[in-house]
C-alpha atoms as one frame of an Amber mdcrd trajectory, in Angstrom:
protein
  42.163 147.137  44.431  39.690 144.337  43.719  38.915 141.847  46.481  36.513
 138.985  45.722  38.154 136.539  48.102  36.449 133.947  50.315  33.190 133.639
  48.433  31.549 130.873  46.400  32.381 132.230  42.945  32.897 129.505  40.359
  33.555 129.029  36.672  36.200 130.607  34.474  37.406 134.193  34.738  36.193
 136.567  32.002  38.821 137.793  29.533  38.250 141.504  30.138  41.147 142.509
  32.365  42.370 145.117  29.875  39.708 147.377  31.411  41.530 147.366  34.787
  44.945 148.624  33.745  45.475 150.594  36.975  44.750 147.596  39.179  47.420
 147.243  41.868  46.054 144.387  43.988  43.796 141.482  43.045  42.368 139.001
  45.579  40.514 136.017  44.128  41.623 133.445  46.685  39.353 130.973  48.496
  36.731 130.545  45.808  35.851 127.844  43.273  37.220 129.472  40.148  38.446
 127.052  37.471  39.930 126.997  33.999  42.947 128.846  32.632  44.111 132.348
  33.423  42.917 134.751  30.664  45.486 136.298  28.312  44.267 139.791  29.209
  45.984 139.412  32.603  49.114 140.422  30.718  47.749 143.985  30.419  47.818
 144.543  34.211  51.169 146.292  34.097  50.680 147.997  37.488  49.644 144.810
  39.295  51.784 144.245  42.390  49.803 141.710  44.442  48.137 138.670  42.900
  46.326 136.188  45.131  44.817 133.212  43.280  45.363 130.453  45.841  42.823
 127.857  46.933  40.826 127.603  43.727  40.801 125.102  40.855  42.724 127.046
  38.224  44.407 124.725  35.733  46.669 124.668  32.710  50.372 125.540  32.430
  52.076 128.396  34.243  50.231 131.436  32.812  52.273 133.014  30.000  50.409
 136.286  30.637  52.443 136.756  33.817  55.546 137.375  31.742  54.382 140.977
  31.255  53.790 141.714  34.952  56.970 143.696  35.580  55.635 145.358  38.767
  54.672 142.131  40.548  55.788 141.882  44.187  53.614 139.045  45.533  52.467
 135.974  43.575  50.441 133.185  45.185  49.177 130.384  42.939  49.082 127.781
  45.684  46.449 125.050  46.046  45.309 124.895  42.432  45.738 122.386  39.592
  48.423 124.112  37.515  50.601 121.725  35.502  53.755 121.708  33.398  57.112
 123.363  34.021  58.061 126.449  35.979  59.133 128.765  33.121  62.730 129.908
  32.666  61.608 133.530  32.353  60.299 133.682  35.925  63.590 135.151  37.138
  63.555 137.975  34.604  59.904 139.059  34.668  59.868 141.296  37.742  62.988
 142.240  39.666  60.756 143.426  42.510  59.206 139.962  42.982  59.578 139.110
  46.664  57.183 136.198  47.155  56.634 133.174  44.899  54.146 130.583  46.201
  53.338 127.661  43.883  52.467 125.272  46.694  50.344 122.146  46.069  49.957
 122.064  42.325  51.163 119.590  39.701  54.307 121.327  38.474  57.055 119.078
  37.113  60.628 119.467  35.907  63.548 121.271  37.498  63.778 124.477  39.506
  64.951 127.006  36.898  68.315 128.590  37.728  66.931 131.938  36.577  64.976
 132.138  39.835  68.276 133.043  41.516  68.142 136.380  39.677  65.373 137.543
  42.029  67.438 139.594  44.483  64.323 140.673  46.400  62.959 137.155  46.862
  62.330 136.347  50.500  59.586 133.704  50.318  59.963 130.732  47.961  57.349
 128.005  48.416  57.328 125.206  45.831  56.152 122.494  48.225  53.895 119.552
  47.305  54.531 119.329  43.571  56.445 116.889  41.359  59.595 118.961  40.954
  62.741 116.906  40.345  66.440 117.402  39.693  68.883 119.114  42.040  68.560
 122.281  44.086  70.424 124.995  42.119  73.806 125.895  43.643  72.939 129.568
  43.179  70.187 129.341  45.800  72.570 130.955  48.262  72.587 134.225  46.309
  69.158 135.559  47.344  70.205 138.975  48.647  66.972 139.632  50.583  67.530
 136.413  52.566  71.009 137.551  53.578  70.013 140.880  55.039  67.845 141.620
  58.048  66.263 144.908  57.103  62.876 146.556  56.901  61.205 145.514  53.644
  57.704 146.532  54.676  57.466 149.409  52.204  57.087 146.849  49.418  53.744
 145.854  50.919  52.254 149.330  51.133  50.006 150.298  48.236  50.137 153.773
  46.726  47.946 155.935  48.961  46.945 158.156  46.033  45.080 155.200  44.542
  42.761 155.035  47.535  41.286 158.528  47.890  37.786 158.258  49.272  35.335
 160.137  47.035  32.646 160.375  49.677  34.827 161.753  52.454  37.639 163.486
  50.615  40.228 161.743  52.784  43.172 159.597  51.699  43.419 156.004  52.927
  46.643 154.142  53.571  46.502 150.405  53.067  49.095 147.770  53.916  48.677
 144.597  51.888  47.536 141.520  53.815  49.008 138.193  52.713  48.517 134.546
  53.655  51.504 132.197  53.702  52.251 128.767  55.118  54.525 129.389  58.081
  55.513 126.752  60.649  53.005 124.232  59.303  50.079 126.673  59.501  48.377
 129.024  57.063  48.924 132.403  58.663  47.889 135.899  57.671  50.509 138.630
  57.836  50.277 142.321  57.363  53.105 144.597  58.455  55.020 141.712  60.015
  55.397 140.021  56.598  58.594 142.053  56.248  60.255 139.710  58.764  59.153
 136.421  57.160  61.856 134.808  55.024  61.756 131.133  54.210  62.311 128.433
  51.588  59.947 125.461  51.384  60.766 122.789  48.778  59.232 119.901  50.716
  57.244 116.975  49.293  58.833 116.929  45.860  61.228 114.595  44.047  64.449
 116.578  44.444  67.745 114.679  44.516  71.434 115.406  44.935  73.108 117.339
  47.734  72.013 120.330  49.781  74.049 123.216  48.291  76.675 124.590  50.681
  75.715 128.091  49.547  72.452 127.831  51.455  74.506 128.570  54.591  74.999
 132.130  53.286  71.316 133.034  53.786  71.918 134.406  57.264  68.494 136.088
  57.544  66.566 132.932  56.595  63.844 132.109  59.114  62.659 128.758  57.782
  64.110 125.966  55.633  61.987 122.925  54.755  63.532 120.329  52.427  61.670
 117.339  53.866  60.153 114.443  51.900  62.547 114.460  48.948  65.384 112.211
  47.765  68.268 114.387  48.923  71.573 112.691  49.771  75.027 113.659  50.992
  75.862 115.657  54.103  74.183 118.497  55.934  76.290 121.599  55.136  78.902
 122.123  57.848  78.232 125.862  58.112  74.457 125.575  58.423  74.853 127.094
  61.886  75.513 130.434  60.150  71.739 130.723  59.692  71.436 132.579  62.972
  67.819 133.667  62.346  66.588 130.134  61.645  63.387 129.184  63.460  62.365
 126.133  61.412  64.627 123.427  59.969  63.082 120.280  58.483  65.352 117.839
  56.627  63.358 114.722  57.461  62.528 111.838  55.112  65.543 112.082  52.824
  68.745 110.037  52.421  71.161 112.365  54.207  74.305 110.805  55.686  77.138
 111.791  58.012  76.880 113.638  61.314  74.726 116.510  62.503  77.102 119.504
  62.175  78.316 120.959  65.464  77.561 124.439  64.107  73.851 123.740  64.723
  74.598 123.916  68.442  75.103 127.685  68.035  71.497 128.293  67.011  69.335
 129.656  69.803  66.360 130.624  67.636  65.312 127.115  66.508  61.693 126.470
  67.395  61.002 123.535  65.053  63.608 120.989  63.897  63.209 117.556  62.308
  65.966 115.338  60.874  64.166 112.009  61.265  64.227 109.171  58.725  67.629
 109.744  57.168  70.933 107.840  57.451  72.606 110.191  59.932  75.131 108.865
  62.429  77.330 109.958  65.319  76.534 111.942  68.436  73.965 114.725  68.516
  75.849 117.965  69.319  75.337 119.246  72.856  73.321 122.447  73.169  70.347
 123.707  75.102  68.248 123.832  71.937  69.054 120.473  70.290  68.462 118.438
  73.446  65.073 120.103  74.012  63.466 118.517  70.929  61.486 115.303  71.177
  63.367 112.085  70.395  60.929 111.328  67.548  62.425 114.232  65.586  65.732
 112.297  65.445  64.186 108.831  64.943  64.840 106.661  61.914  68.612 107.265
  61.992  70.061 103.969  63.363  73.566 105.388  63.717  72.516 108.490  65.661
  73.018 108.621  69.419  73.217 111.008  72.361  70.505 112.941  74.178  67.559
 112.916  73.660  68.285 109.462  72.143  70.198 106.675  73.896  73.721 107.420
  75.070  76.609 106.786  72.723  78.819 103.767  73.510  82.555 104.128  72.916
  82.483 102.101  69.716  79.562 104.127  68.346  80.676 107.582  69.352  82.319
 109.322  66.432  83.576 112.758  65.654  80.953 115.383  64.880  82.765 116.201
  61.653  80.833 114.634  58.760  82.404 111.557  57.225  82.537 113.368  53.952
  84.726 116.112  55.392  88.133 116.521  53.697  90.004 116.093  56.978  88.288
 112.761  57.661  89.013 111.504  54.154  92.662 112.535  54.477  92.992 110.694
  57.795  91.554 107.525  56.241  94.034 107.769  53.371  96.935 108.231  55.797
  95.875 105.190  57.831  95.620 103.067  54.721  99.125 104.049  53.541 100.597
 103.409  57.004  99.151  99.924  57.410  99.955  98.983  53.819 103.581  99.935
  54.403 103.624  98.007  57.680 102.299  94.809  56.092 104.749  95.027  53.190
 107.676  95.574  55.592 106.728  92.554  57.714 106.370  90.262  54.707 109.616
  91.432  53.119 111.443  91.162  56.458 110.303  87.576  56.886 111.309  86.608
  53.356 114.720  88.246  53.555 115.453  86.895  57.061 114.302  83.353  56.388
 115.963  82.871  53.051 118.996  84.868  54.089 119.791  82.150  56.650 118.240
  78.980  55.245 119.141  79.762  51.656 122.810  80.228  52.547 122.943  76.901
  54.439 121.387  75.060  51.486 123.741  76.557  48.901 127.080  76.716  50.800
 128.182  73.250  52.125 131.053  74.542  54.292 128.705  76.905  56.163 126.189
  74.094  56.582 128.831  71.792  58.148 130.043  74.569  60.418 126.465  75.376
  61.510 125.634  71.780  62.452 129.030  71.375  64.140 128.170  74.435  66.237
 124.842  72.913  67.226 126.600  69.640  68.276 129.102  71.572  70.427 126.303
  73.515  72.142 124.429  70.253  72.794 127.555  68.631  74.332 128.078  71.599
  76.649 124.474  71.524  77.824 124.446  67.783  78.384
């Protein structure tokens, strides 16, 4: 292990990493390093933990990382990396459990290959310039579906840490820093329980994939400050471990799904500044949040906002739901048929009587004779 973190080191890294081929953990975070990552990083075949965050590293996503097949934890956050997230990222290391590229200058789409990372449990791409849609396969992350002990991935090989001066063997659990619930927090053994996706502050568009509701062990989901549209997935309440949900500052429409009322673990929720409508589902959790976290949705009502009037209260099934669309189609057909029947009935009735009197003289004389007789009787 090599830990040079939290110093005042600056300048570029030397290209001599082929001399550290047994390196398992490298901490260079919280310094003033700059420049590109050396090519010799690709020789660190045993490297499992790489912490480079909070420096000034630049250039494209390092191609040297393509060789790091043992990598478990990768944090490149808070640097000046540019360009695209490479397609090969999903095939480099099948043990990769944490990918943090937060606050850089990455552009382009989220590569679909990232869905191949079955062990991925932390994906943080926040504060970049990533565009396009969220891949539909995002709901396939196996590690975010299962609540199990994954702590062994963060324990370094004890044989690598035998103390020469004491003859004893040290056991070390890797310490990591991640952004959790709006704060930079350090985790050690408890990192095994942290599972979240943060794609906030990008330029993503399109709908929230329904498959995201399959990640039942997900603890945090932050999609705020994008250009997402469409409806909140109906089954989002299946995320029974969810503690943080931020969908604010998008263009989401429809109602807040009633399934959210089932969640008892929510600690932070924000759906403000969208185009949501209807009544906020009733639950102990949803009514406990401040009204500002629902603000900016003119069509939204119910506690903690103002009460819903009868003409504003709508079903808590999103307007885009198939049942709602079918009902609208049925109503349209019914009223169209009604209007046609009324018009045809009037035409047939009117001309059936008046047309006959105009054409047939004998009937016309008989009709007016009948009216004269009725008049004489009345008078």
